[in-house]
mmCIF file of C-alpha atoms in Angstrom:
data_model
loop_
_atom_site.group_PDB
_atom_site.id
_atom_site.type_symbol
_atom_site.label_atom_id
_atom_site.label_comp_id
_atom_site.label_asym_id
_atom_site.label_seq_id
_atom_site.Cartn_x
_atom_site.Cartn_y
_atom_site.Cartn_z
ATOM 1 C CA UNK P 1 -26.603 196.501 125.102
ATOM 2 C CA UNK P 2 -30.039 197.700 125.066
ATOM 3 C CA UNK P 3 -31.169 201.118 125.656
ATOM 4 C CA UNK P 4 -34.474 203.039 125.689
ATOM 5 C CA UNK P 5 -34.709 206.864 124.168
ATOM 6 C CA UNK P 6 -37.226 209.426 124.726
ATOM 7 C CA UNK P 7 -36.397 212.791 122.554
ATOM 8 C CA UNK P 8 -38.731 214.898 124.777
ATOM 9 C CA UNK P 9 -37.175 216.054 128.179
ATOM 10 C CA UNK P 10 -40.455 217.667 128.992
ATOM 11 C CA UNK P 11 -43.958 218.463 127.822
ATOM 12 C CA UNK P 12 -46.480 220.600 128.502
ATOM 13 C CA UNK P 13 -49.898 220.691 127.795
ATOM 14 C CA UNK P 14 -53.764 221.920 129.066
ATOM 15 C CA UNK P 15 -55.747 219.547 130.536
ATOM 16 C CA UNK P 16 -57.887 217.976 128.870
ATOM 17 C CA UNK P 17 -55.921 218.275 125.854
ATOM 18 C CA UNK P 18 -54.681 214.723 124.119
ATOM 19 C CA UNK P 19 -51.147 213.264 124.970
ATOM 20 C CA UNK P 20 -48.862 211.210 123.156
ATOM 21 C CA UNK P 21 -45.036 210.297 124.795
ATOM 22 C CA UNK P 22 -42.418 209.027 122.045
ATOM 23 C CA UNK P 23 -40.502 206.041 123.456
ATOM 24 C CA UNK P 24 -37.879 204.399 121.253
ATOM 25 C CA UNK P 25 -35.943 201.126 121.732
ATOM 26 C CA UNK P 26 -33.202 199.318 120.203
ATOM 27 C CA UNK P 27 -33.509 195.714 120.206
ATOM 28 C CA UNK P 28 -33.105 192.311 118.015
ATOM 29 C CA UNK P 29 -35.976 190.903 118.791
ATOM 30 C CA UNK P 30 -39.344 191.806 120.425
ATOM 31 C CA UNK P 31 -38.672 193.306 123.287
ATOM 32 C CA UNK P 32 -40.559 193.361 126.502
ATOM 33 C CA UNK P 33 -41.454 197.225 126.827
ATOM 34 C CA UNK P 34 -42.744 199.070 130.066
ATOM 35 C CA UNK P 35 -44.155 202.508 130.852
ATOM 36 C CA UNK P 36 -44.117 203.370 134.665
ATOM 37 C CA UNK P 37 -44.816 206.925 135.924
ATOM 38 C CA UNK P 38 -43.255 208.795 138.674
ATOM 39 C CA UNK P 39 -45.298 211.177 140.763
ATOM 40 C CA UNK P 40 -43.131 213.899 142.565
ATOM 41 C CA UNK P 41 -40.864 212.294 145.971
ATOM 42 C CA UNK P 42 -42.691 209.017 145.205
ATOM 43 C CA UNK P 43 -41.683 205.526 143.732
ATOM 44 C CA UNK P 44 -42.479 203.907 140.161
ATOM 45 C CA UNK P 45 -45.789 203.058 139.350
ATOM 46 C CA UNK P 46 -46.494 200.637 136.153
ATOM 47 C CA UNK P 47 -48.583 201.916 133.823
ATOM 48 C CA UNK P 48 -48.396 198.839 131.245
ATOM 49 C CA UNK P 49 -46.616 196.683 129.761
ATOM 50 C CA UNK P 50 -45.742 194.751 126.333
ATOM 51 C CA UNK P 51 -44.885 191.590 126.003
ATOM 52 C CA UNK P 52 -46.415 190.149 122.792
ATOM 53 C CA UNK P 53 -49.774 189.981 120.945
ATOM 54 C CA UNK P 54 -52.037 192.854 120.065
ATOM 55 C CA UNK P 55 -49.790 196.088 119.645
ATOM 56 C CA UNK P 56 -52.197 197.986 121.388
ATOM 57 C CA UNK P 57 -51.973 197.679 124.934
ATOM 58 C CA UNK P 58 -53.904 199.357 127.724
ATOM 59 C CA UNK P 59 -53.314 200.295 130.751
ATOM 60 C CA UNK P 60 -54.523 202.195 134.254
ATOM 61 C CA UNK P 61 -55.577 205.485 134.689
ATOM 62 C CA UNK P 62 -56.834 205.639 130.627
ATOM 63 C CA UNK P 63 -53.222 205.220 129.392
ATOM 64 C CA UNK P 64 -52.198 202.993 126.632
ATOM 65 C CA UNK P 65 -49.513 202.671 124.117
ATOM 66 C CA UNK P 66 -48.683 201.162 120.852
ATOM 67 C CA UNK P 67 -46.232 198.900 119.895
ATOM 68 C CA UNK P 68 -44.593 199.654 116.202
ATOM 69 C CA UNK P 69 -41.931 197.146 115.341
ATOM 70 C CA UNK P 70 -40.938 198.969 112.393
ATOM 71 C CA UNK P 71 -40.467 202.264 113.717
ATOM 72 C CA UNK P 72 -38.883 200.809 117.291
ATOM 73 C CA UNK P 73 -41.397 202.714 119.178
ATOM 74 C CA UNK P 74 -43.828 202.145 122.172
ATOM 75 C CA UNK P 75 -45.757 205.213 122.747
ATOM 76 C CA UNK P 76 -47.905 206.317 125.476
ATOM 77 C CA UNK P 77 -51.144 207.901 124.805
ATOM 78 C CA UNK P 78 -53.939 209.236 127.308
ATOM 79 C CA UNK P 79 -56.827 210.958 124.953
ATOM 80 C CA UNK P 80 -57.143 213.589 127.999
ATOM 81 C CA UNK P 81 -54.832 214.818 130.305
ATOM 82 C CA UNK P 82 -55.676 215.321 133.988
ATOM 83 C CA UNK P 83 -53.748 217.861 136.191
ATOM 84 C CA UNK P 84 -53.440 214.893 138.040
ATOM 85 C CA UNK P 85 -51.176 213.346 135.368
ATOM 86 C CA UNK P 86 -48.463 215.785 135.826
ATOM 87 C CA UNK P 87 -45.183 213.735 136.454
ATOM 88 C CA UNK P 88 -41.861 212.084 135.335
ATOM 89 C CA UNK P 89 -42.512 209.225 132.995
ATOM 90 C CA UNK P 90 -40.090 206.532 131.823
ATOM 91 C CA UNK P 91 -40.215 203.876 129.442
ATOM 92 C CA UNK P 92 -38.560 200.469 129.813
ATOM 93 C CA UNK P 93 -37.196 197.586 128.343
ATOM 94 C CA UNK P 94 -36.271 194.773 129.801
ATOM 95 C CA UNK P 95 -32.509 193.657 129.388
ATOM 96 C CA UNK P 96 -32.342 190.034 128.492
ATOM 97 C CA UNK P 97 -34.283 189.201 131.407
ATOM 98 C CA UNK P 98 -32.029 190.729 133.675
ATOM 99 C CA UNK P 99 -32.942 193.920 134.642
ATOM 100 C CA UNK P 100 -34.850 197.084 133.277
ATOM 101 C CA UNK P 101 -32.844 199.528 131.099
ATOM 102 C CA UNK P 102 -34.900 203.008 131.837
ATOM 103 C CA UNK P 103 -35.269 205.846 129.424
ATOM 104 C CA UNK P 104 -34.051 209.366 130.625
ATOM 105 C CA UNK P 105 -37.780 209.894 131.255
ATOM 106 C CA UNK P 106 -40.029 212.751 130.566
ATOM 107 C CA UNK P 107 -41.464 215.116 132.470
ATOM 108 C CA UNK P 108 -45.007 216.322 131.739
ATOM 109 C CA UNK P 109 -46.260 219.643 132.912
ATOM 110 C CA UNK P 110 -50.058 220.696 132.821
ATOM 111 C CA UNK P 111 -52.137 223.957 132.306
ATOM 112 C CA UNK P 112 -55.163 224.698 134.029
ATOM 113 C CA UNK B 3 -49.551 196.844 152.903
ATOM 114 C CA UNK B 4 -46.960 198.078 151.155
ATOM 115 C CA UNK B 5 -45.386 195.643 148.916
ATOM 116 C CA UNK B 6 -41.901 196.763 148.539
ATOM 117 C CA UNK B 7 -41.008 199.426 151.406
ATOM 118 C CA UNK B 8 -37.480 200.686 152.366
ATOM 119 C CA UNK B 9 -36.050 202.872 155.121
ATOM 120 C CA UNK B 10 -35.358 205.228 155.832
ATOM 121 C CA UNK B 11 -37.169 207.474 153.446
ATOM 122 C CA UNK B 12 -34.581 210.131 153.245
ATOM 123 C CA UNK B 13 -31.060 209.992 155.232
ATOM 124 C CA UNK B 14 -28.631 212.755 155.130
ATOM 125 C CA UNK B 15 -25.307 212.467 156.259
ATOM 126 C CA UNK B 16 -21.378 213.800 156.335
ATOM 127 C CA UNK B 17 -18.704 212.313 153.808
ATOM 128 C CA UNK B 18 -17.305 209.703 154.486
ATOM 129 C CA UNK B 19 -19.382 207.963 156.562
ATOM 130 C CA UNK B 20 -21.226 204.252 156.730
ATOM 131 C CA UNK B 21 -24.750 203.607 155.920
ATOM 132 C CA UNK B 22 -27.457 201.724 155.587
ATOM 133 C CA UNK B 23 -30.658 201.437 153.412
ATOM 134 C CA UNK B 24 -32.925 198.408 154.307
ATOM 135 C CA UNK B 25 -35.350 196.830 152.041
ATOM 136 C CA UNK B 26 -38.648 194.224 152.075
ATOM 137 C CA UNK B 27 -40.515 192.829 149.836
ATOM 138 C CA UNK B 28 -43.738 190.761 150.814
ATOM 139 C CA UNK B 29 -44.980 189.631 147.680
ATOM 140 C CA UNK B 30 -43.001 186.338 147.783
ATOM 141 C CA UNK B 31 -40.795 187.300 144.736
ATOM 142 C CA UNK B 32 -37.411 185.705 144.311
ATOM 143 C CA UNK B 33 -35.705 188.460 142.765
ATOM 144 C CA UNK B 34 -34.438 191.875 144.359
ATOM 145 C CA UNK B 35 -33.038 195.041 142.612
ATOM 146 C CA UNK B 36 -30.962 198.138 143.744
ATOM 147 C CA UNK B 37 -31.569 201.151 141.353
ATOM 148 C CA UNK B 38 -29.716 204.632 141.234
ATOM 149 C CA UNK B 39 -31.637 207.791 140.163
ATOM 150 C CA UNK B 40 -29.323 210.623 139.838
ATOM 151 C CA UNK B 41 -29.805 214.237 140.017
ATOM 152 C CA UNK B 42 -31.204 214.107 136.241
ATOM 153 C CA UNK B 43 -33.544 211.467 136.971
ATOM 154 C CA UNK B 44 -31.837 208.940 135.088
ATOM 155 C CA UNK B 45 -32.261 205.579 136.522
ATOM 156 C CA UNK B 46 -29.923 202.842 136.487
ATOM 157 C CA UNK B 47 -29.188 199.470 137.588
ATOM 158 C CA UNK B 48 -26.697 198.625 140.463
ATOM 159 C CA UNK B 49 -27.277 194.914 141.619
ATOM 160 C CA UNK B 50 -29.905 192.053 141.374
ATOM 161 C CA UNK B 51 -29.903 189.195 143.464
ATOM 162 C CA UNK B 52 -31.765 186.185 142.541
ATOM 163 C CA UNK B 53 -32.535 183.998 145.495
ATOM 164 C CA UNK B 54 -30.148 185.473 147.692
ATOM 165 C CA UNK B 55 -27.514 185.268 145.145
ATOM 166 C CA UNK B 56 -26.027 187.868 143.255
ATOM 167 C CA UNK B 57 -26.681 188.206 139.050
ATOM 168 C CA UNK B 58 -26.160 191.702 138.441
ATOM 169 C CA UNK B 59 -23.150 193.717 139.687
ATOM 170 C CA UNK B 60 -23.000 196.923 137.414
ATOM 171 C CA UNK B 61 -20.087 199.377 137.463
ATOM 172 C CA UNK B 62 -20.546 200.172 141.076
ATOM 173 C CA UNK B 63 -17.944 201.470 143.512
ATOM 174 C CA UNK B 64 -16.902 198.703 145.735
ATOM 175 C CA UNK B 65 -17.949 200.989 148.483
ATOM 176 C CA UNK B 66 -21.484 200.012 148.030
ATOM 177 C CA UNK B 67 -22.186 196.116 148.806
ATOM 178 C CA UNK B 68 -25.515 194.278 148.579
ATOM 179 C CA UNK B 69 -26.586 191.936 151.442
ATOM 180 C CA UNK B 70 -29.475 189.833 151.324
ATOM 181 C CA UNK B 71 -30.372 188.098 154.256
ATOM 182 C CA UNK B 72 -33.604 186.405 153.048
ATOM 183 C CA UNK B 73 -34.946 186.083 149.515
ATOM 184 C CA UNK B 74 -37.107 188.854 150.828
ATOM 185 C CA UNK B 75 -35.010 191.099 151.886
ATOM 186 C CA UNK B 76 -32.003 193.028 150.032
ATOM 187 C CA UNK B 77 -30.120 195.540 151.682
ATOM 188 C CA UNK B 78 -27.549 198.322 150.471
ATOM 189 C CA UNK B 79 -24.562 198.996 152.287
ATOM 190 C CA UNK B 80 -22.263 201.749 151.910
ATOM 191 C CA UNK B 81 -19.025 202.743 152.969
ATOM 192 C CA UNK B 82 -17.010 205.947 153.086
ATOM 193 C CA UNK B 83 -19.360 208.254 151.301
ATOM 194 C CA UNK B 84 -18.918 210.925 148.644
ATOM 195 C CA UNK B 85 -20.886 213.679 147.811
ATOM 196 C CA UNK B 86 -21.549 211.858 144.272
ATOM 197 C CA UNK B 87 -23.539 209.295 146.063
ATOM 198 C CA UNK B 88 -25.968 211.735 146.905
ATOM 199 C CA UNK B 89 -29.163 210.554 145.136
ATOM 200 C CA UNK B 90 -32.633 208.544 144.883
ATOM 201 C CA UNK B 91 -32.491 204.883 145.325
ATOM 202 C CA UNK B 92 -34.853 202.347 144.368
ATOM 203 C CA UNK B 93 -35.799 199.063 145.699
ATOM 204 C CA UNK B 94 -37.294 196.763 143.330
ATOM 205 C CA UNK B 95 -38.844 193.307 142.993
ATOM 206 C CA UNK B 96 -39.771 190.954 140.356
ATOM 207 C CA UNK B 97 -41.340 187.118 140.654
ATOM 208 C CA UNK B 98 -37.980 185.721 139.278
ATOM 209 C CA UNK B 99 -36.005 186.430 136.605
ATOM 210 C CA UNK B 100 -36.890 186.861 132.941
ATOM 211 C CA UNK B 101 -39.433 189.600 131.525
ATOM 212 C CA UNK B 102 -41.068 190.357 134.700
ATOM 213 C CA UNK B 103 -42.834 193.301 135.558
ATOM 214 C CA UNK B 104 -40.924 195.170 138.642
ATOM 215 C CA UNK B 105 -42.405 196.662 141.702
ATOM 216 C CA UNK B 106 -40.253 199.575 142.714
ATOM 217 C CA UNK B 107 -39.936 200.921 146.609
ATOM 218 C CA UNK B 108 -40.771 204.749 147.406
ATOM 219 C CA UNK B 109 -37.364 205.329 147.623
ATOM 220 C CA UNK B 110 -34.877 206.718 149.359
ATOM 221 C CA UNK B 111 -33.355 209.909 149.112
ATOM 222 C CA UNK B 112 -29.737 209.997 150.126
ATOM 223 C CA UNK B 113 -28.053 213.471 150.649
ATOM 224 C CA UNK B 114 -24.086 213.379 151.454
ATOM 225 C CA UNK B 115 -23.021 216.839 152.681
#
């Protein structure tokens, strides 16, 4: 089965200051990866997505993440963080077509 | 217009009673998913109907049972609930099956006291 890790529960940092979230897959082939953000007592909103093609994909609100095959990572990047950023954020893969497998998501905190 | 809305928002409710959480989707997609976010935030698949029929049925209590009148709508119904079903659930859509990005619902929070 597929799954979807992300070693850091939560992070904090000042705005304004870089970001990077680690997102780690396991998968035969290339998967179809997915970063989608959760503001608090709201939905899932996609941030972007990987299918195939250039491993640098970008997305809304200045995100974008890279694709490594050989390190089974996808991981999201904003150069600077807003206060406004401050929320749960999951990675996904999708699961033979079938449905999303989430990572436990991580929360990001940030400093005035 | 809000593409993928469910209701109610937040229900709260005694054990061991029946309930209801309705969903639409208007973006014309054929294919409907019921998610489960637990206290821990940890998301995780419960059904997905494809054109009203059902291709995902994950480990779920047989208390909880899918109905989807339309292609556009999918519905969760369940019976004699616990206090573990107390959580988030999602309502998402995709245009069909296969690699497709998903539009999730605001969900809806469902407290069992």
């Amino acid at each position: 089965a597929q799954s979807v890790t992300q070693p850091d529960i939560h992070i904090t940092v000042s705005e304004g200051a870089s970001l990077e979230l680690r997102c780690n897959y396991s998968y035969g082939a290339t998967p179809y990866l997915f970063w989608y953000v959760q503001s608090p007592g709201q939905g899932l909103q996609l941030l972007l997505k990987y299918f195939s093609g250039d491993t640098l994909v970008q997305g809304i609100k200045g995100f974008e993440a890279e694709f490594k095959r050989s390190q089974s990572s996808f991981n999201l990047r904003k150069p600077s963080v807003h206060w406004s950023d401050a929320a749960e954020y999951f990675c996904a893969t999708d699961n033979y077509g079938q449905n999303f497998v989430f990572g436990p998501g991580t929360r990001l905190s940030v400093l005035p | 217009d809000t593409a993928v809305s469910q209701t109610p928002k937040y229900l709260v409710t005694q054990m061991g009673n029946d309930k209801s959480i309705k969903c639409e989707q208007n973006l014309g997609h054929d294919t409907m998913y019921w998610y489960k976010q637990d206290s821990k935030k940890f998301l995780k698949i419960m059904f997905s109907y494809n054109n009203k029929e059902l291709i995902i049925n994950e480990t779920v209590p047989n208390r909880f049972s899918p109905k989807s009148p339309d292609k556009a709508h999918l519905n969760l119904h369940i019976n004699s609930l616990e206090l573990g079903d107390s959580a988030v659930y999602f309502c998402a859509s995709s245009q069909d099956l296969g690699y497709n990005e998903q539009f999730f619902g605001p969900g809806t929070r469902l407290t069992v006291l």
